[in-house]
Short mmCIF file of C-alpha atoms and ligand atoms in Angstrom, two decimals:
data_model
loop_
_atom_site.label_atom_id
_atom_site.label_comp_id
_atom_site.label_asym_id
_atom_site.label_seq_id
_atom_site.Cartn_x
_atom_site.Cartn_y
_atom_site.Cartn_z
CA MET A 943 1.60 80.51 -1.15
CA GLN A 944 0.00 83.83 -1.61
CA GLU A 945 -2.48 82.86 0.83
CA LYS A 946 -0.05 81.40 3.42
CA TRP A 947 -1.42 77.93 2.96
CA ILE A 948 1.63 76.41 1.92
CA GLU A 949 5.43 77.07 2.06
CA ILE A 950 8.34 75.85 -0.03
CA ASN A 951 11.55 75.49 1.75
CA ASN A 952 14.63 73.65 0.10
CA GLN A 953 12.41 72.77 -3.00
CA LYS A 954 9.75 71.06 -0.63
CA VAL A 955 6.25 71.72 -0.27
CA TYR A 956 4.78 71.99 3.49
CA ARG A 957 1.44 72.36 4.36
CA LYS A 958 0.98 75.18 6.66
CA ILE A 959 -2.89 75.20 8.17
CA ASP A 960 -5.15 72.31 8.66
CA ARG A 961 -8.25 73.70 7.43
CA ILE A 962 -8.50 75.52 4.10
CA ASP A 963 -11.34 78.43 4.02
CA ASP A 964 -11.82 78.52 0.17
CA LYS A 965 -14.02 81.96 0.18
CA ILE A 966 -14.35 81.90 -3.75
CA GLN A 967 -15.72 78.36 -3.54
CA SER A 968 -18.45 79.16 -0.68
CA MET A 969 -19.27 82.45 -2.78
CA LEU A 970 -20.04 80.06 -5.74
CA LYS A 971 -21.99 77.52 -3.62
CA LYS A 972 -23.78 80.86 -2.67
CA VAL A 973 -24.89 81.59 -6.38
CA GLN A 974 -25.62 77.78 -7.07
CA THR A 975 -28.12 77.51 -4.47
CA GLY A 976 -29.78 80.97 -5.81
CA ASN A 977 -28.49 82.86 -2.66
CA ILE A 978 -26.55 85.45 -4.89
CA ASN A 979 -28.17 88.37 -3.15
CA ASP A 980 -26.00 87.03 0.15
CA LEU A 981 -22.99 87.94 -1.73
CA SER A 982 -21.57 91.43 -0.54
CA ASP A 983 -21.22 94.11 -3.50
CA ASP A 984 -17.58 93.73 -3.38
CA GLN A 985 -17.85 89.89 -3.66
CA LYS A 986 -19.91 90.11 -6.71
CA THR A 987 -17.83 92.49 -8.41
CA GLU A 988 -14.92 89.98 -7.50
CA CYS A 989 -16.95 87.14 -9.12
CA LYS A 990 -17.82 89.24 -12.27
CA LYS A 991 -14.50 90.16 -12.91
CA ARG A 992 -13.28 86.52 -12.90
CA LYS A 993 -16.21 85.74 -15.01
CA LEU A 994 -17.42 83.45 -12.72
CA ILE A 995 -20.65 85.01 -12.50
CA ASN A 996 -23.02 87.04 -15.04
CA GLU A 997 -25.43 89.56 -13.42
CA GLY A 998 -28.73 90.28 -15.49
CA LYS A 999 -32.38 91.59 -14.89
CA MET A 1000 -35.64 89.68 -15.10
CA THR A 1001 -38.92 91.00 -15.34
CA VAL A 1002 -41.67 88.95 -14.01
CA TYR A 1003 -45.61 89.66 -14.61
CA LYS A 1004 -47.94 88.27 -12.35
CA VAL A 1005 -51.64 87.68 -13.81
CA SER A 1006 -54.45 87.65 -11.28
CA LYS A 1007 -58.32 87.71 -11.12
CA GLY A 1008 -59.78 91.11 -11.54
CA GLU A 1009 -62.87 92.46 -10.05
CA MET A 1010 -65.07 91.68 -13.38
CA PHE A 1011 -63.67 87.99 -13.60
CA THR A 1012 -66.15 85.39 -14.48
CA LEU A 1013 -66.61 81.99 -15.79
CA ASP A 1014 -70.07 82.72 -17.39
CA ILE A 1015 -69.36 83.88 -20.91
CA GLU A 1016 -71.84 86.59 -21.86
CA ARG A 1017 -72.51 87.39 -25.70
CA LEU A 1018 -72.71 90.92 -26.75
CA GLU A 1019 -75.09 91.34 -29.53
CA THR A 1020 -73.52 93.28 -32.64
CA GLU A 1021 -76.42 93.90 -34.14
CA LEU A 1022 -80.03 95.15 -33.39
CA THR A 1023 -82.79 93.23 -35.49
CA PRO A 1024 -86.12 93.69 -36.27
CA GLU A 1025 -87.15 90.56 -34.34
CA MET A 1026 -85.20 91.75 -31.11
CA ILE A 1027 -87.28 94.91 -31.24
CA ALA A 1028 -90.67 93.18 -32.10
CA ASN A 1029 -90.27 90.41 -29.27
CA GLY A 1030 -88.68 92.88 -26.61
CA SER A 1031 -85.52 90.64 -26.22
CA TRP A 1032 -83.55 93.60 -26.78
CA ARG A 1033 -84.27 94.62 -23.10
CA GLU A 1034 -82.15 91.58 -21.75
CA LYS A 1035 -79.61 91.91 -24.44
CA LYS A 1036 -76.12 93.52 -23.78
CA PHE A 1037 -74.68 95.44 -26.97
CA LYS A 1038 -71.55 96.07 -28.02
CA SER A 1039 -70.67 99.74 -28.40
CA TYR A 1040 -70.36 101.50 -31.68
CA ASP A 1041 -66.47 102.08 -32.70
CA MET A 1042 -66.74 105.31 -34.30
CA ASP A 1043 -63.49 105.17 -35.48
CA ALA A 1044 -63.82 102.08 -37.33
CA LEU A 1045 -62.90 102.35 -41.02
CA GLY A 1046 -66.15 101.91 -43.45
CA ILE A 1047 -66.03 98.94 -45.72
CA PRO A 1048 -65.11 100.12 -49.24
CA PRO A 1049 -68.44 100.31 -51.35
CA ASP A 1050 -68.46 97.50 -53.89
CA ALA A 1051 -68.79 99.89 -56.86
CA GLY A 1052 -67.80 100.73 -60.30
CA HIS A 1053 -64.10 102.05 -60.74
CA LEU A 1054 -63.51 104.52 -63.32
CA HIS A 1055 -60.94 103.61 -66.08
CA PRO A 1056 -58.03 105.93 -66.48
CA LEU A 1057 -58.92 107.10 -70.10
CA LEU A 1058 -62.36 108.23 -68.74
CA LYS A 1059 -60.48 110.07 -65.65
CA VAL A 1060 -57.99 111.85 -67.94
CA ARG A 1061 -61.26 112.46 -70.09
CA THR A 1062 -62.98 114.24 -67.27
CA GLU A 1063 -60.01 116.49 -66.81
CA TYR A 1064 -59.87 117.71 -70.47
CA ARG A 1065 -63.64 118.05 -70.49
CA GLN A 1066 -62.97 120.47 -67.33
CA ILE A 1067 -60.61 122.23 -68.98
CA PHE A 1068 -62.54 122.92 -72.15
CA LEU A 1069 -65.51 123.68 -69.76
CA GLU A 1070 -63.53 126.31 -67.95
CA MET A 1071 -62.52 128.04 -71.42
CA GLY A 1072 -66.42 128.40 -72.02
CA PHE A 1073 -66.38 125.44 -74.84
CA THR A 1074 -69.38 123.32 -75.61
CA GLU A 1075 -69.16 119.68 -76.20
CA MET A 1076 -70.48 118.35 -79.84
CA PRO A 1077 -72.67 115.39 -79.79
CA THR A 1078 -70.25 112.54 -80.95
CA ASN A 1079 -72.48 109.57 -80.51
CA ASN A 1080 -72.09 108.09 -84.31
CA PHE A 1081 -68.89 105.91 -84.60
CA ILE A 1082 -70.70 105.25 -87.83
CA GLU A 1083 -69.99 107.70 -90.66
CA SER A 1084 -70.48 108.42 -94.11
CA SER A 1085 -67.13 108.76 -96.17
CA PHE A 1086 -69.23 112.29 -97.12
CA TRP A 1087 -68.70 113.67 -93.59
CA ASN A 1088 -65.50 112.06 -92.89
CA PHE A 1089 -63.75 113.21 -96.00
CA ASP A 1090 -65.62 114.80 -98.54
CA ALA A 1091 -66.91 117.70 -96.60
CA LEU A 1092 -63.31 118.34 -95.37
CA PHE A 1093 -62.22 118.85 -98.99
CA GLN A 1094 -60.23 115.33 -98.99
CA PRO A 1095 -60.11 114.04 -102.37
CA GLN A 1096 -61.53 110.69 -103.06
CA GLN A 1097 -58.54 109.09 -104.37
CA HIS A 1098 -56.72 110.38 -101.00
CA PRO A 1099 -54.70 107.24 -99.74
CA ALA A 1100 -56.53 107.78 -96.28
CA ARG A 1101 -59.67 106.54 -97.84
CA ASP A 1102 -58.31 102.95 -98.46
CA ALA A 1103 -59.24 99.90 -96.99
CA HIS A 1104 -55.70 99.84 -95.60
CA ASP A 1105 -56.29 102.93 -93.39
CA THR A 1106 -60.10 103.05 -93.01
CA PHE A 1107 -62.46 100.34 -92.04
CA PHE A 1108 -65.52 100.13 -94.35
CA ILE A 1109 -68.85 98.88 -93.29
CA SER A 1110 -70.08 96.04 -95.22
CA GLU A 1111 -73.55 96.20 -94.05
CA PRO A 1112 -75.12 98.61 -94.84
CA CYS A 1113 -72.35 99.83 -96.93
CA ASP A 1114 -73.84 102.79 -98.05
CA ALA A 1115 -75.36 105.61 -96.09
CA ASP A 1116 -78.64 107.09 -96.88
CA ILE A 1117 -78.02 109.70 -99.76
CA ASP A 1118 -81.06 111.90 -98.33
CA MET A 1119 -79.24 112.11 -95.08
CA ILE A 1120 -76.91 114.24 -96.72
CA PRO A 1121 -77.96 117.84 -97.53
CA LYS A 1122 -78.62 118.10 -101.34
CA GLU A 1123 -77.29 121.73 -102.39
CA TYR A 1124 -74.59 121.34 -100.02
CA LEU A 1125 -73.54 117.66 -101.62
CA GLN A 1126 -73.60 119.71 -105.00
CA ARG A 1127 -71.50 122.65 -103.78
CA VAL A 1128 -68.85 119.93 -102.42
CA LYS A 1129 -68.83 118.15 -105.56
CA LYS A 1130 -68.11 121.09 -107.31
CA VAL A 1131 -65.35 122.49 -105.21
CA HIS A 1132 -63.64 118.99 -105.47
CA SER A 1133 -64.08 118.53 -109.12
CA GLN A 1134 -64.03 122.08 -110.58
CA GLY A 1135 -62.91 124.26 -107.68
CA GLY A 1136 -64.62 127.62 -106.72
CA TYR A 1137 -64.26 130.26 -103.92
CA GLY A 1138 -60.95 131.53 -105.48
CA SER A 1139 -59.57 127.51 -105.57
CA GLN A 1140 -58.70 125.42 -108.33
CA GLY A 1141 -60.25 122.44 -106.46
CA HIS A 1142 -58.59 118.83 -107.06
CA LYS A 1143 -59.64 118.65 -110.34
CA TYR A 1144 -61.11 115.06 -111.03
CA ASP A 1145 -64.26 113.14 -111.58
CA TRP A 1146 -65.92 113.30 -107.83
CA LYS A 1147 -68.30 110.11 -107.23
CA ILE A 1148 -71.30 110.19 -105.29
CA GLU A 1149 -70.78 106.33 -104.82
CA GLU A 1150 -67.55 107.24 -103.27
CA SER A 1151 -69.19 109.89 -100.63
CA THR A 1152 -71.97 107.71 -99.21
CA LYS A 1153 -69.73 104.64 -98.39
CA ASN A 1154 -70.15 104.07 -94.67
CA ILE A 1155 -67.03 103.91 -92.77
CA LEU A 1156 -66.03 103.74 -88.97
CA ARG A 1157 -65.18 107.32 -88.45
CA THR A 1158 -61.18 108.15 -88.52
CA HIS A 1159 -61.42 111.17 -86.71
CA THR A 1160 -63.78 113.47 -84.72
CA THR A 1161 -63.30 116.23 -87.25
CA ALA A 1162 -66.19 114.53 -89.00
CA VAL A 1163 -68.41 115.82 -86.43
CA SER A 1164 -66.82 119.25 -86.47
CA ALA A 1165 -67.94 119.25 -89.95
CA ARG A 1166 -71.33 118.25 -89.21
CA MET A 1167 -71.54 120.99 -86.37
CA LEU A 1168 -70.01 123.82 -88.51
CA TYR A 1169 -72.42 123.08 -91.60
CA GLU A 1170 -75.26 123.45 -88.94
CA LEU A 1171 -73.91 126.58 -87.81
CA ALA A 1172 -73.54 127.90 -91.22
CA GLN A 1173 -77.62 127.01 -91.58
CA GLN A 1174 -78.56 129.47 -88.87
CA LYS A 1175 -79.98 132.55 -89.92
CA GLU A 1176 -77.37 135.06 -88.31
CA PHE A 1177 -73.81 133.97 -87.64
CA LYS A 1178 -72.92 133.75 -83.96
CA PRO A 1179 -69.26 132.57 -82.70
CA VAL A 1180 -68.94 129.28 -81.20
CA LYS A 1181 -66.35 127.17 -79.46
CA TYR A 1182 -66.86 123.59 -79.53
CA PHE A 1183 -64.98 120.46 -78.49
CA SER A 1184 -65.32 117.03 -78.44
CA ILE A 1185 -63.70 114.02 -77.03
CA ASP A 1186 -64.57 110.34 -78.12
CA ARG A 1187 -63.50 107.13 -80.28
CA VAL A 1188 -62.03 106.80 -83.52
CA PHE A 1189 -60.91 104.06 -85.61
CA ARG A 1190 -58.11 103.40 -88.23
CA ASN A 1191 -57.15 100.12 -89.87
CA GLU A 1192 -53.86 99.81 -88.14
CA THR A 1193 -51.23 97.08 -87.37
CA THR A 1194 -51.36 96.96 -83.45
CA ASP A 1195 -48.36 97.30 -81.40
CA SER A 1196 -47.46 99.07 -78.40
CA THR A 1197 -48.25 102.54 -79.30
CA HIS A 1198 -50.88 101.89 -81.99
CA LEU A 1199 -54.01 100.51 -81.49
CA ALA A 1200 -57.02 100.14 -84.43
CA GLU A 1201 -59.32 102.38 -81.95
CA PHE A 1202 -58.61 105.52 -79.87
CA HIS A 1203 -59.87 108.57 -78.61
CA GLN A 1204 -59.71 111.78 -80.08
CA ILE A 1205 -59.84 115.43 -78.19
CA GLU A 1206 -60.65 117.99 -80.50
CA GLY A 1207 -61.44 121.64 -80.14
CA LEU A 1208 -62.54 124.25 -82.70
CA VAL A 1209 -63.20 128.05 -82.48
CA ALA A 1210 -65.42 129.82 -85.33
CA ASP A 1211 -65.45 133.48 -85.33
CA ARG A 1212 -64.97 136.50 -87.78
CA GLY A 1213 -61.54 137.52 -88.52
CA LEU A 1214 -59.85 134.66 -86.71
CA THR A 1215 -55.90 134.23 -87.54
CA LEU A 1216 -53.14 131.84 -87.21
CA GLY A 1217 -52.21 134.22 -83.96
CA ASN A 1218 -55.39 133.45 -82.40
CA LEU A 1219 -55.07 129.70 -82.83
CA MET A 1220 -51.54 129.77 -81.36
CA GLY A 1221 -52.93 131.85 -78.45
CA VAL A 1222 -55.83 129.38 -77.65
CA ILE A 1223 -53.70 126.46 -78.07
CA ASN A 1224 -51.04 128.07 -75.50
CA GLU A 1225 -54.07 128.86 -73.32
CA PHE A 1226 -55.19 125.17 -73.61
CA PHE A 1227 -51.85 123.59 -73.09
CA LYS A 1228 -50.95 125.97 -70.23
CA LYS A 1229 -53.88 124.27 -68.44
CA LEU A 1230 -52.17 121.07 -68.56
CA GLY A 1231 -49.29 122.58 -67.10
CA LEU A 1232 -47.40 122.58 -70.25
CA THR A 1233 -45.99 126.08 -71.22
CA LYS A 1234 -43.14 125.51 -73.36
CA LEU A 1235 -44.66 124.86 -76.66
CA ARG A 1236 -43.54 124.75 -80.22
CA PHE A 1237 -45.54 124.78 -83.42
CA LYS A 1238 -44.04 123.34 -86.81
CA PRO A 1239 -45.65 123.56 -90.07
CA THR A 1240 -47.40 120.35 -91.38
CA TYR A 1241 -50.14 119.17 -93.98
CA ASN A 1242 -53.45 118.23 -93.32
CA PRO A 1243 -55.87 117.96 -96.43
CA TYR A 1244 -58.65 120.21 -94.38
CA THR A 1245 -56.41 123.12 -92.75
CA GLU A 1246 -54.12 125.43 -94.20
CA PRO A 1247 -51.83 126.69 -92.61
CA SER A 1248 -51.16 123.62 -90.52
CA MET A 1249 -49.32 123.03 -87.41
CA GLU A 1250 -47.90 120.33 -85.54
CA ILE A 1251 -47.67 121.23 -81.95
CA PHE A 1252 -44.58 120.12 -79.76
CA SER A 1253 -44.20 120.71 -76.14
CA PHE A 1254 -40.77 120.21 -73.94
CA HIS A 1255 -41.04 117.03 -71.88
CA ASP A 1256 -39.13 117.66 -68.54
CA GLY A 1257 -38.75 114.19 -67.82
CA LEU A 1258 -37.81 112.96 -70.98
CA LYS A 1259 -35.96 116.38 -71.77
CA LYS A 1260 -36.99 116.69 -75.18
CA TRP A 1261 -39.77 117.93 -77.66
CA VAL A 1262 -42.50 115.75 -77.70
CA GLU A 1263 -45.38 115.92 -80.27
CA VAL A 1264 -48.69 116.81 -78.48
CA GLY A 1265 -51.00 117.52 -80.91
CA ASN A 1266 -51.82 118.56 -84.61
CA SER A 1267 -53.84 122.15 -85.71
CA GLY A 1268 -54.79 124.21 -88.00
CA VAL A 1269 -57.05 126.97 -90.05
CA PHE A 1270 -60.01 125.26 -91.92
CA ARG A 1271 -59.70 125.81 -95.56
CA PRO A 1272 -62.17 128.03 -97.21
CA GLU A 1273 -62.80 125.09 -99.74
CA MET A 1274 -64.12 123.35 -96.58
CA LEU A 1275 -66.09 126.47 -94.93
CA LEU A 1276 -67.61 128.31 -98.08
CA PRO A 1277 -69.57 125.33 -99.51
CA MET A 1278 -71.41 125.02 -96.08
CA GLY A 1279 -72.72 128.54 -96.26
CA LEU A 1280 -70.41 130.10 -93.53
CA PRO A 1281 -69.95 133.98 -94.38
CA GLU A 1282 -66.44 134.67 -95.94
CA ASP A 1283 -64.88 136.56 -92.98
CA VAL A 1284 -65.58 133.77 -90.66
CA SER A 1285 -62.56 131.43 -89.99
CA VAL A 1286 -62.36 128.41 -87.97
CA ILE A 1287 -59.36 127.33 -86.04
CA ALA A 1288 -58.98 124.01 -84.61
CA TRP A 1289 -56.50 121.49 -82.84
CA GLY A 1290 -56.61 117.66 -81.80
CA LEU A 1291 -54.86 115.36 -79.91
CA SER A 1292 -55.15 111.67 -78.76
CA LEU A 1293 -56.49 110.91 -75.15
CA GLU A 1294 -54.24 107.73 -75.04
CA ARG A 1295 -51.21 109.29 -75.21
CA PRO A 1296 -51.40 111.62 -71.99
CA THR A 1297 -53.01 109.15 -70.04
CA MET A 1298 -50.20 106.55 -70.94
CA ILE A 1299 -47.61 108.95 -69.74
CA LYS A 1300 -49.85 110.06 -66.48
CA TYR A 1301 -50.18 106.48 -65.44
CA LYS A 1302 -46.79 105.10 -66.48
CA ILE A 1303 -48.40 102.46 -69.01
CA GLN A 1304 -46.13 101.20 -71.44
CA ASP A 1305 -48.25 99.56 -73.81
CA ILE A 1306 -51.46 100.73 -75.18
CA ARG A 1307 -52.96 97.26 -75.48
CA THR A 1308 -52.90 96.98 -71.62
CA LEU A 1309 -54.74 100.28 -71.34
CA ILE A 1310 -57.78 99.45 -73.79
CA GLY A 1311 -58.77 95.97 -75.26
CA PRO A 1312 -59.08 92.52 -74.10
CA ARG A 1313 -55.86 92.68 -72.19
CA VAL A 1314 -56.80 95.37 -69.85
CA ASP A 1315 -56.34 94.17 -66.07
CA LEU A 1316 -59.13 95.02 -64.07
CA GLN A 1317 -56.99 95.35 -61.03
CA MET A 1318 -55.21 98.41 -62.83
CA VAL A 1319 -58.25 99.89 -62.75
CA TYR A 1320 -59.29 99.26 -59.71
CA ASN A 1321 -55.85 100.39 -58.19
CA ASN A 1322 -55.19 103.58 -60.30
CA PRO A 1323 -55.62 106.90 -58.58
CA LEU A 1324 -57.70 109.85 -59.63
CA CYS A 1325 -56.24 111.94 -62.40
CA ARG A 1326 -55.28 115.49 -61.59
CA VAL A 1327 -53.41 117.20 -64.44
CA GLU A 1328 -50.25 118.78 -62.99
CA LYS A 1329 -47.25 120.25 -64.33
CA ALA A 1330 -45.10 117.98 -66.71
CA ALA A 1331 -47.96 114.82 -66.29
CA ILE A 1332 -48.14 114.88 -70.05
N1 LIG B 2298 -58.30 115.54 -87.38
C1 LIG B 2298 -56.76 115.87 -86.95
C2 LIG B 2298 -56.05 114.30 -86.91
O1 LIG B 2298 -56.97 113.31 -87.20
C3 LIG B 2298 -56.55 116.54 -85.55
C4 LIG B 2298 -56.71 118.11 -86.40
C5 LIG B 2298 -58.00 118.42 -85.74
C6 LIG B 2298 -56.12 118.42 -86.99
C7 LIG B 2298 -58.43 119.73 -86.06
C8 LIG B 2298 -56.11 119.72 -87.23
C9 LIG B 2298 -57.44 120.38 -86.79
O2 LIG B 2298 -55.07 114.00 -86.70
#
């Protein structure tokens, strides 16, 4: 009715024209035949409004032959071989150009274990502080150097098979390897005392001190080195350190192994005090980024006074033990022949603990031993000791 095609009169429908020109239908026919561009903009808008058509964009790419097009495939050489040079064939060949930006193939070389990387860092700190490394290449030690020289009595529980590994073959050290006069002085200070000390007052036995063991601490090496120092004509102050393996007969769990590495530092000089010890320890730990230190009195058979070292762990928000220290007893130093006014201050810590924290290793058994995953060794980055890494 709107188009005036029909009319309604007296409820009857009348046709008003003969031919209907359906504009919409003809528009849609144009769309169907693909001639959409024949529609005027108004017509398009009209069709879109009535959701009869959708308009979108289509991008067409055309690939055609380029000027270097060929059907003969030419091989580009990637390598210039000695044969090509010898027979002159290199003249005819075409070579692939070098890609100067290509990354190299990672060399199939060894990878340092995290413990070795952390050891390097500690060694560097000692060297910066002017310390000299002690020779620690003897895992097997006599009880003499491991215990007796350190004024540790022969009935001390640490000298039991439950705590120490005893060697069965050869079970005894060659007694001639222990300096005779020194041995007598050690025997005397243990059994009768001397140098102002009462000693331990017991029946000291040579058989006990020649027993071969796996060293339980690197302080055995420090004892050997201090004895050597005492034998020099004139006393000269020294600063020594060592980082090496020690062995204890322990039940293994996630934080204990029967072998681990000890880091040890010592300074021998005239008139050193506990203040010097705290100073040098502060300096050492400062280089590791640990500035908040606390000392707690403790007991070691060979040091007096002795202090445990605690550091505030920013991550854990608590004080954690980071080492042990002390001033070596006169009963240890004087029998060696060191001058009376010489004191030796020393401290020790484990290498495993900071390594586990640094490399986020939860179980020590995955750090060393048969359960080590070689991929872990391959993947782990270099060690850089930085603040709060310990
Ligand atoms: N030898 C000690 C230990 O086994 C560490 C230590 C070294 C303590 C030097 C005092 C002085 O734990």
